Short mmCIF file of C-alpha atoms in Angstrom, two decimals:
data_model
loop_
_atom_site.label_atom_id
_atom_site.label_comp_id
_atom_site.label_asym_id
_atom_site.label_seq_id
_atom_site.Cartn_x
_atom_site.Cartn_y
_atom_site.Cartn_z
CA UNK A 244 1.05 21.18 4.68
CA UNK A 245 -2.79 21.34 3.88
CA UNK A 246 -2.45 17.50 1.95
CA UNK A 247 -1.71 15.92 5.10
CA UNK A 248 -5.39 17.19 6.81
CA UNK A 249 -7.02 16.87 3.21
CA UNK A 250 -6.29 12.61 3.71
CA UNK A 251 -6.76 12.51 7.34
CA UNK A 252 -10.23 13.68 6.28
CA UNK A 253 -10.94 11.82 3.57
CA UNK A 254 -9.64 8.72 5.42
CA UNK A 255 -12.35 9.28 8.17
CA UNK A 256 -14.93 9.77 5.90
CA UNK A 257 -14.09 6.30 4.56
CA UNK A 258 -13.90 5.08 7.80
CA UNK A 259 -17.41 6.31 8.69
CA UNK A 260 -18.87 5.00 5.16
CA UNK A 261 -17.12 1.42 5.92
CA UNK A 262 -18.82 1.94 9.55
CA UNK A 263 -21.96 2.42 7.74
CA UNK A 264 -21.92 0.24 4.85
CA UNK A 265 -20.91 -2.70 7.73
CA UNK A 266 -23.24 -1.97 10.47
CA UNK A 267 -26.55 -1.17 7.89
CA UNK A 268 -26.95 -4.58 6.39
CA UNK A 269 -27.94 -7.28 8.70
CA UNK A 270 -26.19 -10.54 9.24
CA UNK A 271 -28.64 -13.23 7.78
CA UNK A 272 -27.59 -16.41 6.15
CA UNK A 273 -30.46 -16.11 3.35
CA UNK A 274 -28.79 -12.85 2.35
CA UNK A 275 -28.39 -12.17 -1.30
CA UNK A 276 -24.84 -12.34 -2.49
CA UNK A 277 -24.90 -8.80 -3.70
CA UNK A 278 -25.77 -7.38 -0.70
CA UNK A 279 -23.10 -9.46 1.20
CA UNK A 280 -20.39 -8.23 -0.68
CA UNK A 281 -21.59 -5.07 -0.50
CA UNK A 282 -20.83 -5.86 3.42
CA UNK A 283 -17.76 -6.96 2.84
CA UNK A 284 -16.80 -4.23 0.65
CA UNK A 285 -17.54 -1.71 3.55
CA UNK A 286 -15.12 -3.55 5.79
CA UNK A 287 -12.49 -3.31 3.27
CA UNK A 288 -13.44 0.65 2.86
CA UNK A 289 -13.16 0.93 6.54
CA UNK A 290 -9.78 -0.87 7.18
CA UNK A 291 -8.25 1.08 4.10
CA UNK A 292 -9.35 4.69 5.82
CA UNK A 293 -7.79 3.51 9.37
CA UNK A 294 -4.86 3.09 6.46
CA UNK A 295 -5.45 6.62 5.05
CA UNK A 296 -5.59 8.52 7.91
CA UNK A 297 -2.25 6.74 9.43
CA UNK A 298 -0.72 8.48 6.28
CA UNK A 299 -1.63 11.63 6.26
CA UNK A 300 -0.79 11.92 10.25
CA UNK A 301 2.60 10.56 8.64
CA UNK A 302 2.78 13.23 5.70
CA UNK A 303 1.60 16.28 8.73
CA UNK A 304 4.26 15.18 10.95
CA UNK A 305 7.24 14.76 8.74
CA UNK A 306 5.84 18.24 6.84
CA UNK A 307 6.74 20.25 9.97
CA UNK A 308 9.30 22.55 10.04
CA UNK A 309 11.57 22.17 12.54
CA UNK A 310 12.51 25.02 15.07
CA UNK A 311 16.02 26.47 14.61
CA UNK A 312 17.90 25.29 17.92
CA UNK A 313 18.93 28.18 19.67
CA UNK A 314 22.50 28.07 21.21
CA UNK A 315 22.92 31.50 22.96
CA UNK A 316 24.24 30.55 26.25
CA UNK A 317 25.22 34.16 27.55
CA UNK A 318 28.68 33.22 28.88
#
């Protein structure tokens, strides 16, 4: 299953443009309301990619195929 590591990326590289959208602008009460939402907005990116990547470790794991249990007990 090559979907479920295609979102696990693409959910960190949200979570690393949240990261950077967050920790670039600085905290200033005088700040312009565009910029501030633009803060905002990369929390929200962030929090959604911790959401992204949850699902496609979901999608890898329950894409597995499952070993054939072997029940050869040589009596």
């Amino acid at each position: 299953m090559r979907i479920g590591i295609a979102i696990i990326v693409f959910g960190i590289i949200m979570i690393i443009f949240g990261l950077v959208l967050f920790y670039s602008i600085p905290t200033d009460p005088g700040l312009d309301d565009s910029l501030r939402s633009l803060k905002h907005g990369g929390t929200f990116v962030g929090l959604m990619g911790i959401g992204i990547v949850m699902a496609g470790i979901l999608l890898r794991l329950m894409g597995r195929e499952e070993s054939p249990i072997q029940e050869d007990f040589g009596v």
